[in-house]
Amino acid sequence: MDDGTPTITRRTVLAGAAALLPISAIQAAPKAPATALSASARATLDAVISRLIPNDELGPGALELGAGNYIDTQLVGYLAAEKTAFLNGLEVLEAHAHTTHAVSFAQLTAEQQDAILISIEDKNFPPVKPFFARLQRLTMEGTFGDPFYGGNRALAGWDLIRYPGVRLAVAPEDQKMDHAPAPSHRSAYAAASGEMNHGH
Amino acid sequence: MAINLRPVDVALIGLGAANGVAVLPLARAGLRIAALEAGAWMKPGDFKPDEIRNNVRHQVTTGRKVAGEIPTFRTSPDEIARPAAQYHNMMNAVGGTSIHYYANHWRFSPWDFRARSETIRRYGAGALPAGTTLEDWPLTYEDLEPFYDITEYEIGVSGKAGNLKGAIDPAGNVFEGPRQREYPMPPLRSTDFTELVTAAARSVGFHAHMSPAAINTREYGGRPGCVYHGYCDTGGCHIGAKNSTAVSTIPAAMKTKNLTIFEYAHVTRIVTDAHDRASGVLYIRDGKEYFQPAKAVLLGSYAYENSRLLLLSKSKAFPTGLANRHGQVGRHFITHWASRDRVALFPRDLNLWYGAMGQAIMVNDWADDNFDHAGLGFIGGAGMQVSHEIHPIAAASMPTFGKTPRTWGSAWKHFVHENASRWTGVFIQCNTLPYENTWLDLDFEVKDPLGDPVCRITSGPKDNERRAAAFVAAKAEAWLRAAGAIEVITPPGAGAPPKLSNHAAGGTRMGDNPETNVVDRWGFAHEVPNLGIVGASVMGTHGARNPTGTVQALAWRTADRLVKNWKSIAG
């Protein structure tokens, strides 16, 4: 309408539905987005998230699901203001691994890595508990958020928690207890040119 | 030097949930209106079923005003206030917070309007909590009923009457005050989950029913019914079924051609003349300063901002802030004591992924004065609700009910795989009173981008609400267990006073006594008779349920008063 009010018709609803492209279109991104982390910082990050949500008999973990990719790209985007603090946290973690075991965090055994994370969580030693909490939070976003942001690859994060995914309209039978609606395996977003817009 | 604009009859500050309603009777009456809105129009395409966008990053907003004005918070004057870490709930847009809210749409109970005198009558004056500044509202539920009625029809509210002219129907709220008409639309649909919790509530002697909501359940106002896609919480509606003022009352006002909306207009001051009358509003837009002269002004920004703008609008005649000669601006502020105080694990998939926050089952047995408080040590109570909407990140972040040692690792991964769809909680909303120890003022240590101090909240202990919440939370636990919960816990933080909540009220209280209230019984400032104030800031108490229905009824009533008394108010 020319007074600026939105016109909502059946056509606009259907046009909106057409914007829900299948995930294969979104995955055809032509160029790699900018990232924040050096190779060694990224290795540390990948090692930590692999302990937070491990790859196991239940399926892929945070690393395979792209949570590292989410965090690394968002740190030059929406989360840019946190980049310095985040890098510092990774460095402290890395330094602790060298001090205690003389190798990088990524080279420790899973048990050794878990022990360090538990020490941070329970005793704040090394003293980066707020960093750890934030990292855990961002790992959850990168695993269970919309794949538009670079994680939750192939919607497998949603499959892990048995979330049937985005639907623009929901029938009564899809709101029943004890019932799993078929996974929609769709992002909320259209990727008009196949490029991923990695958040705002 | 501000650019002077052509005068209008009414200048509206903010065009959100409140002024978005007030504008309609004004426009229909033929008044020329300039609405100054800090945000802009949003379109259905702006709204996505995206938890990161809506709930993590709170990106459903336009412009930059809110981001620069987050209030600071302290529990006493001895503390330094810090930026409040909890989500503040504000957004800027045409339609304001009615774009992203849950749209639960209620009437307050008759008791809310007379809590002071009713408490004294039933329990004695000793039952009034220590330190409360509680007054009866200057109007009754019956006075407001016609305005609840008209706004429910103009906005579009779905529900079932629980008290239709005295006839009681348990499919609705049996405790409500009598209404003259049924809701314009039937309630949101049931699911087997809502039926389960309804039956469970009834099995423990509670009355339960589907929440009324400003959400279409069939085509209404030229827009479709809800499609239950489950991204209503802090999200906009992609099909216009959630009845924001942006899709209901504001377009209806625009049809009259009497309304001009100025988007991205950042109001900085209300200006008064030598006769203590509002002469207009100063705002900044596109980097330029404008003065909009008006015969009457309606202030309708968010609760914090209503008090803040008055305090900022100092002058020689009002040295401590506009309409503040008795020091009442910012006083009697209320942060609604509302939180999810019991959370439960079930042995089955609840499948709450879809639906809407408004698709909620409500229990009011333990709210207001609906039960005998003798010997309990508090007045009021809380409404309880269980909603039908959860998102994946929040679901995976579930409490582990002591079943796993950590919230990460393989054992945790197995736990959330099985249980992410097996938990929910009861949200309780307490009757919350005003207190001496709780007020708003300006924080001169923290400035917005224009250099003006932000709002500072001082909020002290509230034993009454703490006890009420604990009492009702026990009822919530009984409800969850009756529904089949195998574990029930109290989440961390429950039982502690909220810093910020979904609902802020008070600060420009409505009352007959100008020494203890900012606005009169119609919503016009005692000290500035052509300045009306709309929004939750005029409320003297916060009821045991969502406030927007009452905000909107009051806003219509204030606008209606202005229309019917135009010459005497606007001069």
CSV table of C-alpha atoms in Angstrom, one decimal, chain B residues 78-442:
chain,number,residue,atom,x,y,z
B,78,ASP,CA,24.4,2.8,48.1
B,79,GLU,CA,25.3,1.0,45.0
B,80,ILE,CA,26.7,2.2,41.7
B,81,ALA,CA,24.2,1.3,39.0
B,82,ARG,CA,25.5,-0.9,36.2
B,83,PRO,CA,24.0,-1.5,32.7
B,84,ALA,CA,21.3,-4.1,33.2
B,85,ALA,CA,22.5,-7.4,31.9
B,86,GLN,CA,19.1,-8.9,31.4
B,87,TYR,CA,17.2,-8.3,28.2
B,88,HIS,CA,15.3,-5.0,28.4
B,89,ASN,CA,12.5,-5.9,26.0
B,90,MET,CA,12.4,-2.5,24.2
B,91,MET,CA,12.4,-2.1,20.4
B,92,ASN,CA,11.8,0.7,18.0
B,93,ALA,CA,9.4,0.5,15.1
B,94,VAL,CA,6.0,1.6,14.0
B,95,GLY,CA,4.0,-0.7,16.3
B,96,GLY,CA,6.8,-0.8,18.9
B,97,THR,CA,6.9,-3.8,21.2
B,98,SER,CA,3.6,-5.0,19.8
B,99,ILE,CA,5.6,-6.3,16.9
B,100,HIS,CA,7.6,-8.8,18.9
B,101,TYR,CA,5.6,-9.4,22.0
B,102,TYR,CA,3.9,-12.7,22.9
B,103,ALA,CA,0.5,-11.1,22.4
B,104,ASN,CA,-1.1,-12.5,25.5
B,105,HIS,CA,-4.0,-10.1,25.9
B,106,TRP,CA,-5.7,-9.7,29.3
B,107,ARG,CA,-7.9,-7.6,31.3
B,108,PHE,CA,-6.7,-6.9,34.8
B,109,SER,CA,-9.0,-8.2,37.6
B,110,PRO,CA,-11.4,-5.9,39.4
B,111,TRP,CA,-9.2,-6.4,42.5
B,112,ASP,CA,-6.2,-4.9,40.8
B,113,PHE,CA,-8.0,-1.5,40.6
B,114,ARG,CA,-8.8,-1.5,44.3
B,115,ALA,CA,-6.0,-3.6,45.8
B,116,ARG,CA,-5.4,-1.2,48.7
B,117,SER,CA,-9.0,-0.7,49.9
B,118,GLU,CA,-9.9,-4.4,49.3
B,119,THR,CA,-6.9,-5.6,51.3
B,120,ILE,CA,-7.8,-3.3,54.2
B,121,ARG,CA,-11.4,-4.4,54.0
B,122,ARG,CA,-10.7,-8.2,54.0
B,123,TYR,CA,-7.5,-8.4,56.0
B,124,GLY,CA,-7.0,-5.1,57.8
B,125,ALA,CA,-4.4,-2.4,57.2
B,126,GLY,CA,-1.7,-4.5,58.8
B,127,ALA,CA,-1.8,-6.7,55.8
B,128,LEU,CA,-0.4,-4.0,53.5
B,129,PRO,CA,3.2,-4.8,52.9
B,130,ALA,CA,5.8,-2.6,54.6
B,131,GLY,CA,7.1,0.1,52.4
B,132,THR,CA,4.4,-0.1,49.7
B,133,THR,CA,3.2,3.2,48.2
B,134,LEU,CA,0.1,1.4,47.0
B,135,GLU,CA,-3.0,3.5,46.2
B,136,ASP,CA,-6.3,2.4,44.6
B,137,TRP,CA,-6.4,3.2,40.9
B,138,PRO,CA,-8.6,6.3,40.2
B,139,LEU,CA,-10.9,4.1,38.1
B,140,THR,CA,-12.6,0.8,38.5
B,141,TYR,CA,-12.6,-2.3,36.3
B,142,GLU,CA,-16.2,-1.3,35.4
B,143,ASP,CA,-15.0,2.2,34.3
B,144,LEU,CA,-12.5,0.5,32.0
B,145,GLU,CA,-14.7,-2.3,30.7
B,146,PRO,CA,-16.0,-0.4,27.6
B,147,PHE,CA,-12.4,0.4,26.6
B,148,TYR,CA,-11.3,-3.2,27.1
B,149,ASP,CA,-14.2,-4.1,24.9
B,150,ILE,CA,-13.6,-1.7,22.1
B,151,THR,CA,-9.8,-2.3,21.9
B,152,GLU,CA,-10.3,-6.1,21.9
B,153,TYR,CA,-12.5,-5.6,18.8
B,154,GLU,CA,-10.4,-3.0,17.1
B,155,ILE,CA,-7.1,-4.8,17.6
B,156,GLY,CA,-8.5,-8.3,17.2
B,157,VAL,CA,-8.3,-10.5,20.3
B,158,SER,CA,-9.1,-14.3,20.4
B,159,GLY,CA,-10.4,-15.9,23.5
B,160,LYS,CA,-13.4,-17.3,25.4
B,161,ALA,CA,-15.3,-15.2,27.9
B,162,GLY,CA,-15.2,-16.6,31.4
B,163,ASN,CA,-17.7,-14.1,32.7
B,164,LEU,CA,-20.2,-12.9,30.1
B,165,LYS,CA,-22.5,-10.4,32.0
B,166,GLY,CA,-22.4,-12.7,35.1
B,167,ALA,CA,-22.7,-16.0,33.3
B,168,ILE,CA,-19.6,-18.1,34.2
B,169,ASP,CA,-17.9,-20.4,31.7
B,170,PRO,CA,-14.9,-22.5,32.7
B,171,ALA,CA,-13.7,-22.5,29.1
B,172,GLY,CA,-12.6,-18.9,29.9
B,173,ASN,CA,-11.2,-17.2,33.0
B,174,VAL,CA,-13.8,-17.7,35.7
B,175,PHE,CA,-12.2,-15.1,37.9
B,176,GLU,CA,-12.4,-12.2,35.4
B,177,GLY,CA,-14.6,-9.2,35.8
B,178,PRO,CA,-17.9,-9.4,33.9
B,179,ARG,CA,-17.6,-8.5,30.2
B,180,GLN,CA,-20.4,-7.2,28.0
B,181,ARG,CA,-19.5,-9.1,24.9
B,182,GLU,CA,-17.8,-12.3,23.9
B,183,TYR,CA,-14.3,-12.0,22.3
B,184,PRO,CA,-14.3,-11.2,18.6
B,185,MET,CA,-12.6,-14.5,17.8
B,186,PRO,CA,-12.5,-18.0,19.4
B,187,PRO,CA,-9.3,-19.0,21.3
B,188,LEU,CA,-6.1,-20.3,19.7
B,189,ARG,CA,-6.5,-24.0,19.0
B,190,SER,CA,-5.8,-26.8,21.5
B,191,THR,CA,-3.3,-29.5,21.2
B,192,ASP,CA,-3.1,-32.8,23.0
B,193,PHE,CA,-0.4,-31.1,25.2
B,194,THR,CA,-2.7,-28.2,26.1
B,195,GLU,CA,-5.4,-30.6,26.8
B,196,LEU,CA,-3.1,-32.7,29.0
B,197,VAL,CA,-2.1,-29.7,31.1
B,198,THR,CA,-5.6,-28.4,31.3
B,199,ALA,CA,-6.9,-31.7,32.6
B,200,ALA,CA,-3.9,-31.9,35.0
B,201,ALA,CA,-4.7,-28.5,36.4
B,202,ARG,CA,-8.4,-29.4,36.9
B,203,SER,CA,-7.4,-32.7,38.6
B,204,VAL,CA,-5.7,-30.7,41.3
B,205,GLY,CA,-8.6,-28.4,41.7
B,206,PHE,CA,-7.4,-25.5,39.5
B,207,HIS,CA,-9.4,-23.7,36.8
B,208,ALA,CA,-7.5,-23.8,33.5
B,209,HIS,CA,-8.2,-22.3,30.1
B,210,MET,CA,-6.5,-21.1,26.8
B,211,SER,CA,-5.0,-17.7,27.0
B,212,PRO,CA,-6.7,-14.8,25.3
B,213,ALA,CA,-4.3,-13.4,22.7
B,214,ALA,CA,-4.1,-10.5,20.2
B,215,ILE,CA,-3.6,-13.2,17.5
B,216,ASN,CA,-6.1,-14.0,14.8
B,217,THR,CA,-7.6,-17.5,14.9
B,218,ARG,CA,-9.4,-16.9,11.7
B,219,GLU,CA,-9.4,-14.2,9.1
B,220,TYR,CA,-9.9,-10.8,10.8
B,221,GLY,CA,-9.2,-7.3,9.7
B,222,GLY,CA,-8.3,-8.6,6.3
B,223,ARG,CA,-5.4,-10.7,7.6
B,224,PRO,CA,-5.2,-14.5,8.0
B,225,GLY,CA,-5.4,-16.6,11.1
B,226,CYS,CA,-2.3,-17.9,13.0
B,227,VAL,CA,-0.4,-20.7,11.4
B,228,TYR,CA,1.4,-21.7,14.6
B,229,HIS,CA,4.9,-21.8,13.2
B,230,GLY,CA,6.5,-21.3,16.6
B,231,TYR,CA,8.6,-18.1,16.2
B,232,CYS,CA,6.2,-15.7,17.9
B,233,ASP,CA,8.4,-15.1,21.0
B,234,THR,CA,10.4,-11.9,20.4
B,235,GLY,CA,9.7,-12.3,16.7
B,236,GLY,CA,7.4,-10.5,14.3
B,237,CYS,CA,4.6,-12.2,12.5
B,238,HIS,CA,5.4,-13.1,8.8
B,239,ILE,CA,1.7,-13.1,7.9
B,240,GLY,CA,0.2,-10.3,10.0
B,241,ALA,CA,-1.8,-12.7,12.2
B,242,LYS,CA,-0.3,-11.3,15.4
B,243,ASN,CA,-2.2,-8.1,15.9
B,244,SER,CA,0.5,-5.5,16.4
B,245,THR,CA,-0.9,-2.0,16.2
B,246,ALA,CA,1.2,-1.7,13.0
B,247,VAL,CA,-1.2,-4.0,11.2
B,248,SER,CA,-4.5,-3.1,13.0
B,249,THR,CA,-5.2,0.3,14.6
B,250,ILE,CA,-2.5,2.3,12.9
B,251,PRO,CA,-3.5,1.4,9.3
B,252,ALA,CA,-7.1,2.1,10.3
B,253,ALA,CA,-6.0,5.5,11.6
B,254,MET,CA,-4.1,6.2,8.3
B,255,LYS,CA,-7.3,5.6,6.3
B,256,THR,CA,-8.7,8.8,7.8
B,257,LYS,CA,-5.8,10.8,6.2
B,258,ASN,CA,-5.5,12.7,9.5
B,259,LEU,CA,-2.3,11.1,10.5
B,260,THR,CA,1.3,11.7,9.4
B,261,ILE,CA,4.0,9.4,10.7
B,262,PHE,CA,7.6,10.6,10.9
B,263,GLU,CA,9.9,7.6,11.0
B,264,TYR,CA,13.3,7.7,12.6
B,265,ALA,CA,12.2,10.8,14.6
B,266,HIS,CA,14.2,10.8,17.9
B,267,VAL,CA,12.3,13.0,20.4
B,268,THR,CA,14.6,14.8,22.7
B,269,ARG,CA,12.4,17.2,24.7
B,270,ILE,CA,8.8,18.2,25.4
B,271,VAL,CA,8.5,22.0,25.4
B,272,THR,CA,6.1,24.0,27.6
B,273,ASP,CA,5.0,27.7,27.4
B,274,ALA,CA,4.6,30.4,30.0
B,275,HIS,CA,1.2,28.9,31.1
B,276,ASP,CA,2.5,25.4,32.0
B,277,ARG,CA,1.0,24.0,28.8
B,278,ALA,CA,2.9,21.8,26.4
B,279,SER,CA,3.6,23.8,23.2
B,280,GLY,CA,5.2,21.0,21.2
B,281,VAL,CA,8.0,18.5,20.9
B,282,LEU,CA,11.6,18.8,19.8
B,283,TYR,CA,13.1,15.9,17.8
B,284,ILE,CA,16.1,15.0,15.7
B,285,ARG,CA,15.6,13.4,12.3
B,286,ASP,CA,18.2,13.0,9.5
B,287,GLY,CA,20.7,15.0,11.5
B,288,LYS,CA,18.4,18.0,11.8
B,289,GLU,CA,16.5,19.3,14.8
B,290,TYR,CA,12.8,20.1,14.4
B,291,PHE,CA,10.1,21.6,16.6
B,292,GLN,CA,6.6,20.2,16.2
B,293,PRO,CA,4.1,22.6,17.7
B,294,ALA,CA,0.9,21.0,18.9
B,295,LYS,CA,-2.2,21.8,20.8
B,296,ALA,CA,-1.9,18.6,22.8
B,297,VAL,CA,0.9,16.0,23.3
B,298,LEU,CA,0.5,12.3,24.1
B,299,LEU,CA,3.6,10.7,25.5
B,300,GLY,CA,3.7,7.0,24.6
B,301,SER,CA,7.2,5.6,24.7
B,302,TYR,CA,8.3,2.6,26.7
B,303,ALA,CA,7.8,2.8,30.5
B,304,TYR,CA,11.4,3.8,31.3
B,305,GLU,CA,11.5,6.3,28.5
B,306,ASN,CA,8.2,8.0,29.6
B,307,SER,CA,9.7,8.9,33.0
B,308,ARG,CA,13.1,9.7,31.4
B,309,LEU,CA,11.8,12.2,28.8
B,310,LEU,CA,9.9,14.1,31.5
B,311,LEU,CA,13.0,14.3,33.7
B,312,LEU,CA,15.1,15.5,30.7
B,313,SER,CA,12.5,18.1,29.8
B,314,LYS,CA,13.5,20.5,32.5
B,315,SER,CA,12.8,24.2,32.3
B,316,LYS,CA,12.7,27.2,34.6
B,317,ALA,CA,9.1,26.4,35.3
B,318,PHE,CA,9.9,22.7,35.9
B,319,PRO,CA,13.4,22.7,37.3
B,320,THR,CA,13.3,19.0,38.4
B,321,GLY,CA,11.7,17.8,35.2
B,322,LEU,CA,8.4,18.3,33.4
B,323,ALA,CA,5.3,17.5,35.5
B,324,ASN,CA,7.6,16.8,38.4
B,325,ARG,CA,7.0,19.6,41.0
B,326,HIS,CA,5.9,17.0,43.6
B,327,GLY,CA,8.8,14.7,42.8
B,328,GLN,CA,6.6,11.9,41.5
B,329,VAL,CA,8.1,11.3,38.1
B,330,GLY,CA,9.9,7.9,38.3
B,331,ARG,CA,8.3,7.0,41.6
B,332,HIS,CA,6.1,4.0,42.1
B,333,PHE,CA,8.0,2.2,39.4
B,334,ILE,CA,7.3,-1.5,39.1
B,335,THR,CA,9.3,-4.3,37.6
B,336,HIS,CA,6.8,-7.1,37.1
B,337,TRP,CA,7.9,-10.0,39.3
B,338,ALA,CA,7.6,-12.7,36.6
B,339,SER,CA,9.8,-15.7,36.0
B,340,ARG,CA,9.7,-19.4,35.2
B,341,ASP,CA,10.0,-20.7,38.7
B,342,ARG,CA,9.5,-24.5,38.1
B,343,VAL,CA,10.8,-26.5,35.3
B,344,ALA,CA,9.9,-30.1,34.7
B,345,LEU,CA,11.1,-33.2,32.8
B,346,PHE,CA,8.6,-35.5,31.2
B,347,PRO,CA,8.9,-39.2,30.1
B,348,ARG,CA,7.5,-38.4,26.6
B,349,ASP,CA,8.1,-36.0,23.7
B,350,LEU,CA,6.0,-32.9,24.3
B,351,ASN,CA,6.6,-31.6,20.8
B,352,LEU,CA,6.4,-28.0,21.8
B,353,TRP,CA,8.5,-26.9,18.8
B,354,TYR,CA,5.6,-25.2,17.1
B,355,GLY,CA,2.7,-23.1,18.2
B,356,ALA,CA,2.9,-19.6,19.8
B,357,MET,CA,3.6,-18.1,23.2
B,358,GLY,CA,0.0,-17.0,23.2
B,359,GLN,CA,-1.1,-20.7,22.8
B,360,ALA,CA,-0.8,-21.0,26.6
B,361,ILE,CA,-2.9,-22.6,29.3
B,362,MET,CA,-3.5,-20.2,32.2
B,363,VAL,CA,-4.4,-20.8,35.8
B,364,ASN,CA,-5.6,-17.8,37.9
B,365,ASP,CA,-6.7,-19.6,41.1
B,366,TRP,CA,-3.7,-18.3,43.0
B,367,ALA,CA,-3.7,-14.7,41.6
B,368,ASP,CA,-5.1,-11.5,43.0
B,369,ASP,CA,-7.4,-12.1,46.0
B,370,ASN,CA,-8.9,-15.2,44.5
B,371,PHE,CA,-8.0,-17.2,47.6
B,372,ASP,CA,-8.0,-16.6,51.4
B,373,HIS,CA,-4.6,-15.0,52.4
B,374,ALA,CA,-5.2,-15.3,56.1
B,375,GLY,CA,-1.9,-16.3,57.8
B,376,LEU,CA,0.1,-16.4,54.5
B,377,GLY,CA,2.1,-13.2,55.0
B,378,PHE,CA,1.5,-11.7,51.6
B,379,ILE,CA,-1.2,-10.1,49.4
B,380,GLY,CA,-1.8,-10.8,45.8
B,381,GLY,CA,-0.5,-13.9,44.1
B,382,ALA,CA,0.4,-14.9,40.6
B,383,GLY,CA,-1.1,-16.1,37.4
B,384,MET,CA,0.5,-19.3,36.1
B,385,GLN,CA,1.0,-20.3,32.5
B,386,VAL,CA,2.5,-23.1,30.3
B,387,SER,CA,3.1,-22.1,26.7
B,388,HIS,CA,3.4,-24.0,23.5
B,389,GLU,CA,6.6,-22.7,21.8
B,390,ILE,CA,10.3,-23.6,22.2
B,391,HIS,CA,13.3,-23.1,20.0
B,392,PRO,CA,16.3,-25.4,19.3
B,393,ILE,CA,19.1,-23.5,21.0
B,394,ALA,CA,17.0,-22.9,24.1
B,395,ALA,CA,15.8,-26.5,24.1
B,396,ALA,CA,19.3,-27.9,23.9
B,397,SER,CA,20.3,-25.5,26.7
B,398,MET,CA,17.9,-27.3,29.0
B,399,PRO,CA,18.6,-28.1,32.6
B,400,THR,CA,19.8,-31.6,33.1
B,401,PHE,CA,17.8,-32.4,36.2
B,402,GLY,CA,20.9,-33.9,37.8
B,403,LYS,CA,21.0,-36.6,35.2
B,404,THR,CA,24.4,-35.7,33.7
B,405,PRO,CA,27.4,-34.3,35.6
B,406,ARG,CA,28.1,-31.5,33.0
B,407,THR,CA,26.2,-29.5,30.4
B,408,TRP,CA,28.7,-30.7,27.7
B,409,GLY,CA,30.4,-33.9,26.6
B,410,SER,CA,29.0,-37.3,25.3
B,411,ALA,CA,26.8,-38.1,28.3
B,412,TRP,CA,25.2,-34.6,28.0
B,413,LYS,CA,24.8,-35.0,24.2
B,414,HIS,CA,22.9,-38.3,24.7
B,415,PHE,CA,20.8,-36.6,27.3
B,416,VAL,CA,19.7,-33.7,25.1
B,417,HIS,CA,19.2,-36.0,22.1
B,418,GLU,CA,16.6,-37.9,24.2
B,419,ASN,CA,15.1,-35.0,26.3
B,420,ALA,CA,15.2,-31.7,24.3
B,421,SER,CA,11.6,-32.3,23.5
B,422,ARG,CA,10.6,-33.5,26.9
B,423,TRP,CA,10.7,-30.5,29.2
B,424,THR,CA,8.8,-27.3,29.9
B,425,GLY,CA,8.1,-25.0,32.8
B,426,VAL,CA,5.5,-22.8,34.4
B,427,PHE,CA,5.8,-19.1,34.1
B,428,ILE,CA,4.4,-17.2,37.0
B,429,GLN,CA,3.5,-13.5,36.9
B,430,CYS,CA,2.9,-11.9,40.4
B,431,ASN,CA,0.7,-9.1,41.4
B,432,THR,CA,3.5,-6.6,41.9
B,433,LEU,CA,3.1,-3.4,44.0
B,434,PRO,CA,4.9,-0.1,44.0
B,435,TYR,CA,7.4,0.6,46.8
B,436,GLU,CA,9.3,3.4,48.4
B,437,ASN,CA,12.5,1.5,47.6
B,438,THR,CA,11.9,1.3,43.9
B,439,TRP,CA,12.0,4.2,41.4
B,440,LEU,CA,13.5,5.6,38.2
B,441,ASP,CA,15.7,8.5,37.8
B,442,LEU,CA,18.6,9.6,35.5
